[in-house]
Tab-separated table of C-alpha atoms and ligand atoms in Angstrom:
chain	number	residue	atom	x	y	z
A	1463	MET	CA	0.000	0.000	0.000
A	1464	ASN	CA	2.791	2.416	0.783
A	1465	ARG	CA	3.883	2.245	-2.870
A	1466	ARG	CA	0.695	4.000	-3.873
A	1467	ASN	CA	0.297	7.746	-4.077
A	1468	MET	CA	-2.189	8.994	-1.575
A	1469	VAL	CA	-4.689	11.479	-2.944
A	1470	TYR	CA	-6.758	12.169	0.162
A	1471	GLU	CA	-7.138	10.883	3.699
A	1472	GLY	CA	-10.540	11.141	5.331
A	1473	LYS	CA	-11.925	10.007	8.668
A	1474	ALA	CA	-12.651	6.393	7.729
A	1475	LYS	CA	-11.066	6.007	4.295
A	1476	ILE	CA	-7.960	6.823	2.274
A	1477	LEU	CA	-7.983	7.457	-1.461
A	1478	TYR	CA	-4.978	6.415	-3.546
A	1479	GLU	CA	-4.257	6.949	-7.226
A	1480	GLY	CA	-5.757	4.101	-9.247
A	1481	PRO	CA	-4.083	1.929	-11.873
A	1482	GLU	CA	-5.746	3.762	-14.792
A	1483	PRO	CA	-6.447	7.459	-15.316
A	1484	GLY	CA	-9.892	8.276	-13.981
A	1485	THR	CA	-9.737	5.593	-11.290
A	1486	LEU	CA	-8.971	5.683	-7.576
A	1487	ILE	CA	-8.476	3.080	-4.898
A	1488	GLN	CA	-10.679	3.509	-1.846
A	1489	TYR	CA	-9.055	1.985	1.255
A	1490	PHE	CA	-11.253	1.312	4.324
A	1491	LYS	CA	-9.595	2.038	7.684
A	1492	ASP	CA	-10.593	0.781	11.125
A	1493	ASP	CA	-10.729	4.348	12.463
A	1494	ALA	CA	-14.048	5.474	13.854
A	1495	THR	CA	-15.025	9.057	14.524
A	1496	ALA	CA	-18.237	10.657	15.682
A	1497	PHE	CA	-19.503	14.161	16.360
A	1498	ASN	CA	-17.094	15.523	13.743
A	1499	LYS	CA	-13.995	13.912	15.287
A	1500	LYS	CA	-14.824	14.983	18.860
A	1501	LYS	CA	-14.935	11.243	19.631
A	1502	THR	CA	-12.390	8.951	17.996
A	1503	GLY	CA	-11.494	5.284	18.290
A	1504	THR	CA	-10.446	2.161	16.447
A	1505	LEU	CA	-12.828	-0.661	15.681
A	1506	SER	CA	-10.739	-3.645	14.688
A	1507	GLY	CA	-12.050	-5.166	11.465
A	1508	LYS	CA	-14.493	-2.352	10.654
A	1509	GLY	CA	-12.697	-1.493	7.406
A	1510	VAL	CA	-12.934	-5.058	6.145
A	1511	ILE	CA	-16.627	-5.359	6.963
A	1512	ASN	CA	-17.565	-1.944	5.536
A	1513	ASN	CA	-15.623	-2.660	2.339
A	1514	HIS	CA	-17.648	-5.847	1.839
A	1515	ILE	CA	-21.028	-4.383	2.856
A	1516	SER	CA	-20.495	-1.368	0.602
A	1517	GLU	CA	-19.438	-3.627	-2.294
A	1518	HIS	CA	-22.577	-5.729	-1.841
A	1519	ILE	CA	-24.853	-2.679	-1.802
A	1520	PHE	CA	-23.204	-0.821	-4.696
A	1521	LYS	CA	-23.331	-3.958	-6.875
A	1522	ALA	CA	-27.021	-4.365	-6.109
A	1523	LEU	CA	-27.607	-0.680	-6.912
A	1524	THR	CA	-25.738	-1.106	-10.211
A	1525	ASP	CA	-28.089	-4.007	-10.999
A	1526	ILE	CA	-31.132	-1.753	-10.614
A	1527	GLY	CA	-29.557	1.020	-12.695
A	1528	ILE	CA	-28.339	3.490	-10.078
A	1529	PRO	CA	-25.237	5.154	-11.573
A	1530	ASN	CA	-22.358	4.936	-9.101
A	1531	HIS	CA	-18.581	5.070	-8.747
A	1532	PHE	CA	-17.971	1.417	-7.777
A	1533	ILE	CA	-15.883	-0.697	-10.194
A	1534	GLU	CA	-14.696	-3.718	-8.201
A	1535	ARG	CA	-13.402	-4.843	-4.834
A	1536	MET	CA	-9.655	-5.412	-5.023
A	1537	SER	CA	-8.799	-6.818	-1.606
A	1538	MET	CA	-10.138	-7.121	1.928
A	1539	ARG	CA	-9.842	-3.375	2.487
A	1540	GLU	CA	-9.677	-1.852	-0.995
A	1541	GLN	CA	-12.027	-1.161	-3.847
A	1542	LEU	CA	-11.443	0.338	-7.263
A	1543	ILE	CA	-13.706	3.305	-7.987
A	1544	LYS	CA	-14.217	5.921	-10.677
A	1545	ALA	CA	-12.655	9.264	-9.791
A	1546	VAL	CA	-15.404	11.865	-9.477
A	1547	GLU	CA	-15.616	15.475	-8.371
A	1548	ILE	CA	-17.430	15.220	-5.044
A	1549	ILE	CA	-20.478	17.492	-4.728
A	1550	PRO	CA	-20.115	19.168	-1.289
A	1551	VAL	CA	-23.611	18.206	-0.163
A	1552	GLU	CA	-24.551	15.273	2.071
A	1553	VAL	CA	-27.986	13.894	1.287
A	1554	ILE	CA	-29.753	12.309	4.256
A	1555	VAL	CA	-32.895	10.221	3.846
A	1556	ARG	CA	-35.001	9.395	6.896
A	1557	ASN	CA	-37.815	6.907	7.407
A	1558	ILE	CA	-37.988	7.023	11.205
A	1559	ALA	CA	-37.092	9.969	13.472
A	1560	ALA	CA	-33.679	9.651	15.159
A	1561	GLY	CA	-30.459	11.550	15.816
A	1562	THR	CA	-30.312	15.220	14.956
A	1563	LEU	CA	-33.866	15.268	13.553
A	1564	SER	CA	-35.233	14.173	16.919
A	1565	LYS	CA	-33.076	16.710	18.764
A	1566	ARG	CA	-33.760	19.575	16.419
A	1567	LEU	CA	-37.533	19.199	16.227
A	1568	GLY	CA	-38.318	17.389	19.472
A	1569	ILE	CA	-39.719	14.330	17.712
A	1570	GLU	CA	-39.331	11.200	19.780
A	1571	GLU	CA	-36.720	8.798	18.461
A	1572	GLY	CA	-38.434	5.859	16.798
A	1573	THR	CA	-41.421	7.798	15.452
A	1574	PRO	CA	-42.139	6.556	11.911
A	1575	LEU	CA	-42.327	9.394	9.386
A	1576	PRO	CA	-45.407	9.570	7.111
A	1577	ARG	CA	-43.124	9.822	4.050
A	1578	PRO	CA	-39.373	9.630	3.492
A	1579	LEU	CA	-37.743	12.900	4.472
A	1580	VAL	CA	-34.786	14.158	2.429
A	1581	GLU	CA	-32.396	16.584	4.118
A	1582	TYR	CA	-29.224	18.238	2.850
A	1583	CYS	CA	-26.082	19.214	4.762
A	1584	PHE	CA	-23.146	21.286	3.548
A	1585	LYS	CA	-20.054	19.065	3.638
A	1586	SER	CA	-17.707	21.071	5.835
A	1587	ASP	CA	-15.770	19.753	8.836
A	1588	GLU	CA	-15.019	23.302	10.031
A	1589	LEU	CA	-18.734	24.118	10.138
A	1590	ASP	CA	-19.864	20.668	11.426
A	1591	ASP	CA	-21.807	19.811	8.241
A	1592	PRO	CA	-24.659	22.300	8.792
A	1593	LEU	CA	-28.193	21.545	7.658
A	1594	ILE	CA	-29.052	23.558	4.550
A	1595	ALA	CA	-32.069	24.099	2.317
A	1596	GLU	CA	-32.245	23.309	-1.398
A	1597	ASP	CA	-32.021	27.036	-2.084
A	1598	HIS	CA	-28.600	27.269	-0.382
A	1599	ILE	CA	-27.315	24.583	-2.753
A	1600	LEU	CA	-28.466	26.555	-5.797
A	1601	THR	CA	-27.603	30.011	-4.448
A	1602	PHE	CA	-24.016	29.060	-3.653
A	1603	GLY	CA	-23.641	26.849	-6.734
A	1604	TRP	CA	-22.727	23.677	-4.816
A	1605	ALA	CA	-24.860	21.831	-7.378
A	1606	ASN	CA	-27.066	23.023	-10.220
A	1607	ASP	CA	-30.786	22.386	-10.463
A	1608	TRP	CA	-30.590	19.160	-12.456
A	1609	GLU	CA	-27.848	17.783	-10.195
A	1610	LEU	CA	-30.027	18.559	-7.184
A	1611	GLU	CA	-32.922	16.801	-8.890
A	1612	ASP	CA	-30.689	13.803	-9.737
A	1613	MET	CA	-29.385	13.556	-6.156
A	1614	THR	CA	-32.856	13.732	-4.628
A	1615	HIS	CA	-34.412	11.314	-7.093
A	1616	LEU	CA	-31.535	8.809	-6.778
A	1617	ALA	CA	-31.534	9.088	-2.967
A	1618	LEU	CA	-35.246	8.187	-2.876
A	1619	ARG	CA	-34.691	5.214	-5.213
A	1620	VAL	CA	-31.797	4.044	-3.038
A	1621	ASN	CA	-34.062	4.410	0.004
A	1622	ASP	CA	-36.836	2.295	-1.555
A	1623	PHE	CA	-34.398	-0.392	-2.585
A	1624	LEU	CA	-32.399	-0.502	0.664
A	1625	SER	CA	-35.515	-0.357	2.869
A	1626	GLY	CA	-36.763	-3.508	1.153
A	1627	MET	CA	-33.368	-5.183	1.167
A	1628	PHE	CA	-32.903	-4.606	4.895
A	1629	ALA	CA	-36.523	-5.477	5.737
A	1630	GLY	CA	-35.877	-8.839	4.073
A	1631	ILE	CA	-33.175	-9.575	6.641
A	1632	GLY	CA	-35.098	-8.309	9.659
A	1633	ILE	CA	-33.562	-4.840	9.808
A	1634	LYS	CA	-35.283	-1.429	9.750
A	1635	LEU	CA	-33.512	1.231	7.692
A	1636	VAL	CA	-34.061	4.258	9.930
A	1637	ASP	CA	-31.943	6.800	8.018
A	1638	PHE	CA	-28.747	7.093	5.993
A	1639	LYS	CA	-26.401	9.548	4.349
A	1640	LEU	CA	-25.338	9.573	0.695
A	1641	GLU	CA	-22.697	11.497	-1.208
A	1642	PHE	CA	-22.650	12.151	-4.929
A	1643	GLY	CA	-20.030	13.145	-7.466
A	1644	ARG	CA	-19.713	14.493	-10.999
A	1645	LEU	CA	-18.204	12.455	-13.783
A	1646	TYR	CA	-17.172	14.424	-16.876
A	1647	GLU	CA	-17.654	12.326	-20.020
A	1648	GLY	CA	-16.945	14.425	-23.095
A	1649	GLU	CA	-19.660	17.057	-23.212
A	1650	GLU	CA	-21.697	15.252	-20.615
A	1651	VAL	CA	-21.660	15.596	-16.842
A	1652	ILE	CA	-23.128	12.596	-15.040
A	1653	THR	CA	-24.238	12.503	-11.393
A	1654	LEU	CA	-22.912	9.355	-9.715
A	1655	LEU	CA	-23.528	7.928	-6.270
A	1656	ALA	CA	-20.134	7.905	-4.512
A	1657	ASP	CA	-18.508	7.317	-1.094
A	1658	GLU	CA	-19.693	4.206	0.802
A	1659	ILE	CA	-22.897	2.726	2.167
A	1660	SER	CA	-22.255	0.884	5.425
A	1661	PRO	CA	-23.377	0.846	9.070
A	1662	ASP	CA	-21.083	3.881	9.558
A	1663	GLY	CA	-23.512	6.075	7.615
A	1664	CYS	CA	-26.861	4.355	8.214
A	1665	ARG	CA	-29.089	3.759	11.221
A	1666	LEU	CA	-30.086	0.098	11.254
A	1667	TRP	CA	-32.386	-1.328	13.930
A	1668	ASP	CA	-33.145	-4.995	14.438
A	1669	MET	CA	-36.855	-5.429	13.667
A	1670	GLU	CA	-37.538	-7.842	16.505
A	1671	THR	CA	-35.475	-6.398	19.335
A	1672	GLY	CA	-34.941	-2.782	18.283
A	1673	GLU	CA	-31.220	-3.336	18.903
A	1674	LYS	CA	-28.975	-0.789	17.144
A	1675	MET	CA	-26.707	-2.337	14.494
A	1676	ASP	CA	-24.831	0.775	13.365
A	1677	LYS	CA	-22.438	3.544	14.392
A	1678	ASP	CA	-24.765	4.717	17.180
A	1679	ARG	CA	-23.259	1.834	19.205
A	1680	PHE	CA	-19.965	3.755	19.021
A	1681	ARG	CA	-21.458	7.263	19.312
A	1682	ARG	CA	-23.452	6.298	22.403
A	1683	ASP	CA	-20.849	4.005	24.027
A	1684	LEU	CA	-23.087	0.953	23.765
A	1685	GLY	CA	-20.224	-1.439	22.909
A	1686	GLY	CA	-20.483	-4.481	20.625
A	1687	GLU	CA	-19.953	-2.369	17.499
A	1688	MET	CA	-18.100	-4.986	15.511
A	1689	GLU	CA	-20.421	-7.823	16.464
A	1690	ALA	CA	-23.318	-5.704	15.200
A	1691	TYR	CA	-21.575	-4.775	11.919
A	1692	ALA	CA	-20.596	-8.432	11.396
A	1693	GLU	CA	-24.200	-9.490	12.030
A	1694	VAL	CA	-25.375	-7.089	9.294
A	1695	ALA	CA	-22.786	-8.638	6.946
A	1696	ARG	CA	-23.813	-12.149	7.967
A	1697	ARG	CA	-27.511	-11.483	7.335
A	1698	LEU	CA	-26.647	-10.005	3.927
A	1699	GLY	CA	-24.948	-13.318	3.144
A	1700	ILE	CA	-21.450	-11.869	2.925
A	1701	LEU	CA	-18.451	-12.727	5.102
A	1702	PRO	CA	-20.306	-15.874	6.225
A	1703	SER	CA	-17.560	-16.865	8.577
A	1704	ALA	CA	-17.142	-13.301	9.803
A	1705	ASP	CA	-15.190	-13.798	12.933
A	1706	VAL	CA	-14.492	-10.258	14.037
A	1707	LYS	CA	-11.196	-11.215	15.628
A	1708	ASP	CA	-9.851	-12.575	12.308
A	1709	LEU	CA	-10.749	-9.425	10.396
A	1710	SER	CA	-8.466	-7.130	12.335
A	1711	SER	CA	-5.487	-9.079	10.994
A	1712	HIS	CA	-6.135	-7.742	7.486
A	1713	ARG	CA	-3.797	-4.818	7.818
A	1714	LYS	CA	-2.242	-2.644	5.145
A	1715	GLY	CA	-0.553	-4.355	2.222
B	2111	CDP	O1	-25.515	10.967	12.991
B	2111	CDP	P1	-25.986	12.214	13.666
B	2111	CDP	O2	-26.950	11.990	14.789
B	2111	CDP	O3	-24.877	13.169	14.005
B	2111	CDP	O4	-26.768	12.999	12.539
B	2111	CDP	P2	-28.118	12.668	11.778
B	2111	CDP	O5	-28.403	13.907	10.995
B	2111	CDP	O6	-29.174	12.175	12.691
B	2111	CDP	O7	-27.703	11.499	10.769
B	2111	CDP	C1	-28.609	10.896	9.903
B	2111	CDP	C2	-27.946	9.714	9.255
B	2111	CDP	O8	-26.896	10.138	8.409
B	2111	CDP	C3	-27.318	8.739	10.249
B	2111	CDP	O9	-27.525	7.425	9.774
B	2111	CDP	C4	-25.842	9.082	10.235
B	2111	CDP	O10	-25.046	7.947	10.482
B	2111	CDP	C5	-25.648	9.599	8.815
B	2111	CDP	N1	-24.631	10.657	8.746
B	2111	CDP	C6	-23.355	10.374	8.294
B	2111	CDP	O11	-23.088	9.229	7.937
B	2111	CDP	N2	-22.416	11.346	8.211
B	2111	CDP	C7	-22.699	12.605	8.561
B	2111	CDP	N3	-21.758	13.545	8.466
B	2111	CDP	C8	-23.982	12.914	9.043
B	2111	CDP	C9	-24.931	11.932	9.117
Protein backbone atom coordinates (compact mmCIF):
# COMPACT_ATOMS: atom_id res chain seq x y z
CA MET A 1 0.00 0.00 0.00
CA ASN A 2 2.79 2.42 0.78
CA ARG A 3 3.88 2.24 -2.87
CA ARG A 4 0.70 4.00 -3.87
CA ASN A 5 0.30 7.75 -4.08
CA MET A 6 -2.19 8.99 -1.58
CA VAL A 7 -4.69 11.48 -2.94
CA TYR A 8 -6.76 12.17 0.16
CA GLU A 9 -7.14 10.88 3.70
CA GLY A 10 -10.54 11.14 5.33
CA LYS A 11 -11.93 10.01 8.67
CA ALA A 12 -12.65 6.39 7.73
CA LYS A 13 -11.07 6.01 4.30
CA ILE A 14 -7.96 6.82 2.27
CA LEU A 15 -7.98 7.46 -1.46
CA TYR A 16 -4.98 6.41 -3.55
CA GLU A 17 -4.26 6.95 -7.23
CA GLY A 18 -5.76 4.10 -9.25
CA PRO A 19 -4.08 1.93 -11.87
CA GLU A 20 -5.75 3.76 -14.79
CA PRO A 21 -6.45 7.46 -15.32
CA GLY A 22 -9.89 8.28 -13.98
CA THR A 23 -9.74 5.59 -11.29
CA LEU A 24 -8.97 5.68 -7.58
CA ILE A 25 -8.48 3.08 -4.90
CA GLN A 26 -10.68 3.51 -1.85
CA TYR A 27 -9.05 1.98 1.26
CA PHE A 28 -11.25 1.31 4.32
CA LYS A 29 -9.60 2.04 7.68
CA ASP A 30 -10.59 0.78 11.13
CA ASP A 31 -10.73 4.35 12.46
CA ALA A 32 -14.05 5.47 13.85
CA THR A 33 -15.03 9.06 14.52
CA ALA A 34 -18.24 10.66 15.68
CA PHE A 35 -19.50 14.16 16.36
CA ASN A 36 -17.09 15.52 13.74
CA LYS A 37 -13.99 13.91 15.29
CA LYS A 38 -14.82 14.98 18.86
CA LYS A 39 -14.94 11.24 19.63
CA THR A 40 -12.39 8.95 18.00
CA GLY A 41 -11.49 5.28 18.29
CA THR A 42 -10.45 2.16 16.45
CA LEU A 43 -12.83 -0.66 15.68
CA SER A 44 -10.74 -3.65 14.69
CA GLY A 45 -12.05 -5.17 11.46
CA LYS A 46 -14.49 -2.35 10.65
CA GLY A 47 -12.70 -1.49 7.41
CA VAL A 48 -12.93 -5.06 6.14
CA ILE A 49 -16.63 -5.36 6.96
CA ASN A 50 -17.57 -1.94 5.54
CA ASN A 51 -15.62 -2.66 2.34
CA HIS A 52 -17.65 -5.85 1.84
CA ILE A 53 -21.03 -4.38 2.86
CA SER A 54 -20.50 -1.37 0.60
CA GLU A 55 -19.44 -3.63 -2.29
CA HIS A 56 -22.58 -5.73 -1.84
CA ILE A 57 -24.85 -2.68 -1.80
CA PHE A 58 -23.20 -0.82 -4.70
CA LYS A 59 -23.33 -3.96 -6.87
CA ALA A 60 -27.02 -4.36 -6.11
CA LEU A 61 -27.61 -0.68 -6.91
CA THR A 62 -25.74 -1.11 -10.21
CA ASP A 63 -28.09 -4.01 -11.00
CA ILE A 64 -31.13 -1.75 -10.61
CA GLY A 65 -29.56 1.02 -12.70
CA ILE A 66 -28.34 3.49 -10.08
CA PRO A 67 -25.24 5.15 -11.57
CA ASN A 68 -22.36 4.94 -9.10
CA HIS A 69 -18.58 5.07 -8.75
CA PHE A 70 -17.97 1.42 -7.78
CA ILE A 71 -15.88 -0.70 -10.19
CA GLU A 72 -14.70 -3.72 -8.20
CA ARG A 73 -13.40 -4.84 -4.83
CA MET A 74 -9.65 -5.41 -5.02
CA SER A 75 -8.80 -6.82 -1.61
CA MET A 76 -10.14 -7.12 1.93
CA ARG A 77 -9.84 -3.37 2.49
CA GLU A 78 -9.68 -1.85 -0.99
CA GLN A 79 -12.03 -1.16 -3.85
CA LEU A 80 -11.44 0.34 -7.26
CA ILE A 81 -13.71 3.31 -7.99
CA LYS A 82 -14.22 5.92 -10.68
CA ALA A 83 -12.66 9.26 -9.79
CA VAL A 84 -15.40 11.87 -9.48
CA GLU A 85 -15.62 15.48 -8.37
CA ILE A 86 -17.43 15.22 -5.04
CA ILE A 87 -20.48 17.49 -4.73
CA PRO A 88 -20.12 19.17 -1.29
CA VAL A 89 -23.61 18.21 -0.16
CA GLU A 90 -24.55 15.27 2.07
CA VAL A 91 -27.99 13.89 1.29
CA ILE A 92 -29.75 12.31 4.26
CA VAL A 93 -32.89 10.22 3.85
CA ARG A 94 -35.00 9.40 6.90
CA ASN A 95 -37.82 6.91 7.41
CA ILE A 96 -37.99 7.02 11.20
CA ALA A 97 -37.09 9.97 13.47
CA ALA A 98 -33.68 9.65 15.16
CA GLY A 99 -30.46 11.55 15.82
CA THR A 100 -30.31 15.22 14.96
CA LEU A 101 -33.87 15.27 13.55
CA SER A 102 -35.23 14.17 16.92
CA LYS A 103 -33.08 16.71 18.76
CA ARG A 104 -33.76 19.58 16.42
CA LEU A 105 -37.53 19.20 16.23
CA GLY A 106 -38.32 17.39 19.47
CA ILE A 107 -39.72 14.33 17.71
CA GLU A 108 -39.33 11.20 19.78
CA GLU A 109 -36.72 8.80 18.46
CA GLY A 110 -38.43 5.86 16.80
CA THR A 111 -41.42 7.80 15.45
CA PRO A 112 -42.14 6.56 11.91
CA LEU A 113 -42.33 9.39 9.39
CA PRO A 114 -45.41 9.57 7.11
CA ARG A 115 -43.12 9.82 4.05
CA PRO A 116 -39.37 9.63 3.49
CA LEU A 117 -37.74 12.90 4.47
CA VAL A 118 -34.79 14.16 2.43
CA GLU A 119 -32.40 16.58 4.12
CA TYR A 120 -29.22 18.24 2.85
CA CYS A 121 -26.08 19.21 4.76
CA PHE A 122 -23.15 21.29 3.55
CA LYS A 123 -20.05 19.06 3.64
CA SER A 124 -17.71 21.07 5.84
CA ASP A 125 -15.77 19.75 8.84
CA GLU A 126 -15.02 23.30 10.03
CA LEU A 127 -18.73 24.12 10.14
CA ASP A 128 -19.86 20.67 11.43
CA ASP A 129 -21.81 19.81 8.24
CA PRO A 130 -24.66 22.30 8.79
CA LEU A 131 -28.19 21.55 7.66
CA ILE A 132 -29.05 23.56 4.55
CA ALA A 133 -32.07 24.10 2.32
CA GLU A 134 -32.24 23.31 -1.40
CA ASP A 135 -32.02 27.04 -2.08
CA HIS A 136 -28.60 27.27 -0.38
CA ILE A 137 -27.31 24.58 -2.75
CA LEU A 138 -28.47 26.55 -5.80
CA THR A 139 -27.60 30.01 -4.45
CA PHE A 140 -24.02 29.06 -3.65
CA GLY A 141 -23.64 26.85 -6.73
CA TRP A 142 -22.73 23.68 -4.82
CA ALA A 143 -24.86 21.83 -7.38
CA ASN A 144 -27.07 23.02 -10.22
CA ASP A 145 -30.79 22.39 -10.46
CA TRP A 146 -30.59 19.16 -12.46
CA GLU A 147 -27.85 17.78 -10.19
CA LEU A 148 -30.03 18.56 -7.18
CA GLU A 149 -32.92 16.80 -8.89
CA ASP A 150 -30.69 13.80 -9.74
CA MET A 151 -29.38 13.56 -6.16
CA THR A 152 -32.86 13.73 -4.63
CA HIS A 153 -34.41 11.31 -7.09
CA LEU A 154 -31.53 8.81 -6.78
CA ALA A 155 -31.53 9.09 -2.97
CA LEU A 156 -35.25 8.19 -2.88
CA ARG A 157 -34.69 5.21 -5.21
CA VAL A 158 -31.80 4.04 -3.04
CA ASN A 159 -34.06 4.41 0.00
CA ASP A 160 -36.84 2.30 -1.56
CA PHE A 161 -34.40 -0.39 -2.58
CA LEU A 162 -32.40 -0.50 0.66
CA SER A 163 -35.52 -0.36 2.87
CA GLY A 164 -36.76 -3.51 1.15
CA MET A 165 -33.37 -5.18 1.17
CA PHE A 166 -32.90 -4.61 4.89
CA ALA A 167 -36.52 -5.48 5.74
CA GLY A 168 -35.88 -8.84 4.07
CA ILE A 169 -33.17 -9.58 6.64
CA GLY A 170 -35.10 -8.31 9.66
CA ILE A 171 -33.56 -4.84 9.81
CA LYS A 172 -35.28 -1.43 9.75
CA LEU A 173 -33.51 1.23 7.69
CA VAL A 174 -34.06 4.26 9.93
CA ASP A 175 -31.94 6.80 8.02
CA PHE A 176 -28.75 7.09 5.99
CA LYS A 177 -26.40 9.55 4.35
CA LEU A 178 -25.34 9.57 0.69
CA GLU A 179 -22.70 11.50 -1.21
CA PHE A 180 -22.65 12.15 -4.93
CA GLY A 181 -20.03 13.15 -7.47
CA ARG A 182 -19.71 14.49 -11.00
CA LEU A 183 -18.20 12.46 -13.78
CA TYR A 184 -17.17 14.42 -16.88
CA GLU A 185 -17.65 12.33 -20.02
CA GLY A 186 -16.95 14.43 -23.10
CA GLU A 187 -19.66 17.06 -23.21
CA GLU A 188 -21.70 15.25 -20.62
CA VAL A 189 -21.66 15.60 -16.84
CA ILE A 190 -23.13 12.60 -15.04
CA THR A 191 -24.24 12.50 -11.39
CA LEU A 192 -22.91 9.35 -9.71
CA LEU A 193 -23.53 7.93 -6.27
CA ALA A 194 -20.13 7.90 -4.51
CA ASP A 195 -18.51 7.32 -1.09
CA GLU A 196 -19.69 4.21 0.80
CA ILE A 197 -22.90 2.73 2.17
CA SER A 198 -22.25 0.88 5.42
CA PRO A 199 -23.38 0.85 9.07
CA ASP A 200 -21.08 3.88 9.56
CA GLY A 201 -23.51 6.07 7.62
CA CYS A 202 -26.86 4.35 8.21
CA ARG A 203 -29.09 3.76 11.22
CA LEU A 204 -30.09 0.10 11.25
CA TRP A 205 -32.39 -1.33 13.93
CA ASP A 206 -33.14 -4.99 14.44
CA MET A 207 -36.85 -5.43 13.67
CA GLU A 208 -37.54 -7.84 16.50
CA THR A 209 -35.48 -6.40 19.33
CA GLY A 210 -34.94 -2.78 18.28
CA GLU A 211 -31.22 -3.34 18.90
CA LYS A 212 -28.97 -0.79 17.14
CA MET A 213 -26.71 -2.34 14.49
CA ASP A 214 -24.83 0.77 13.36
CA LYS A 215 -22.44 3.54 14.39
CA ASP A 216 -24.76 4.72 17.18
CA ARG A 217 -23.26 1.83 19.20
CA PHE A 218 -19.96 3.75 19.02
CA ARG A 219 -21.46 7.26 19.31
CA ARG A 220 -23.45 6.30 22.40
CA ASP A 221 -20.85 4.00 24.03
CA LEU A 222 -23.09 0.95 23.76
CA GLY A 223 -20.22 -1.44 22.91
CA GLY A 224 -20.48 -4.48 20.62
CA GLU A 225 -19.95 -2.37 17.50
CA MET A 226 -18.10 -4.99 15.51
CA GLU A 227 -20.42 -7.82 16.46
CA ALA A 228 -23.32 -5.70 15.20
CA TYR A 229 -21.57 -4.77 11.92
CA ALA A 230 -20.60 -8.43 11.40
CA GLU A 231 -24.20 -9.49 12.03
CA VAL A 232 -25.38 -7.09 9.29
CA ALA A 233 -22.79 -8.64 6.95
CA ARG A 234 -23.81 -12.15 7.97
CA ARG A 235 -27.51 -11.48 7.33
CA LEU A 236 -26.65 -10.01 3.93
CA GLY A 237 -24.95 -13.32 3.14
CA ILE A 238 -21.45 -11.87 2.92
CA LEU A 239 -18.45 -12.73 5.10
CA PRO A 240 -20.31 -15.87 6.23
CA SER A 241 -17.56 -16.87 8.58
CA ALA A 242 -17.14 -13.30 9.80
CA ASP A 243 -15.19 -13.80 12.93
CA VAL A 244 -14.49 -10.26 14.04
CA LYS A 245 -11.20 -11.22 15.63
CA ASP A 246 -9.85 -12.57 12.31
CA LEU A 247 -10.75 -9.42 10.40
CA SER A 248 -8.47 -7.13 12.33
CA SER A 249 -5.49 -9.08 10.99
CA HIS A 250 -6.14 -7.74 7.49
CA ARG A 251 -3.80 -4.82 7.82
CA LYS A 252 -2.24 -2.64 5.15
CA GLY A 253 -0.55 -4.35 2.22
O1 LIG B 1 -25.52 10.97 12.99
P1 LIG B 1 -25.99 12.21 13.67
O2 LIG B 1 -26.95 11.99 14.79
O3 LIG B 1 -24.88 13.17 14.01
O4 LIG B 1 -26.77 13.00 12.54
P2 LIG B 1 -28.12 12.67 11.78
O5 LIG B 1 -28.40 13.91 11.00
O6 LIG B 1 -29.17 12.17 12.69
O7 LIG B 1 -27.70 11.50 10.77
C1 LIG B 1 -28.61 10.90 9.90
C2 LIG B 1 -27.95 9.71 9.26
O8 LIG B 1 -26.90 10.14 8.41
C3 LIG B 1 -27.32 8.74 10.25
O9 LIG B 1 -27.53 7.42 9.77
C4 LIG B 1 -25.84 9.08 10.23
O10 LIG B 1 -25.05 7.95 10.48
C5 LIG B 1 -25.65 9.60 8.82
N1 LIG B 1 -24.63 10.66 8.75
C6 LIG B 1 -23.35 10.37 8.29
O11 LIG B 1 -23.09 9.23 7.94
N2 LIG B 1 -22.42 11.35 8.21
C7 LIG B 1 -22.70 12.60 8.56
N3 LIG B 1 -21.76 13.54 8.47
C8 LIG B 1 -23.98 12.91 9.04
C9 LIG B 1 -24.93 11.93 9.12
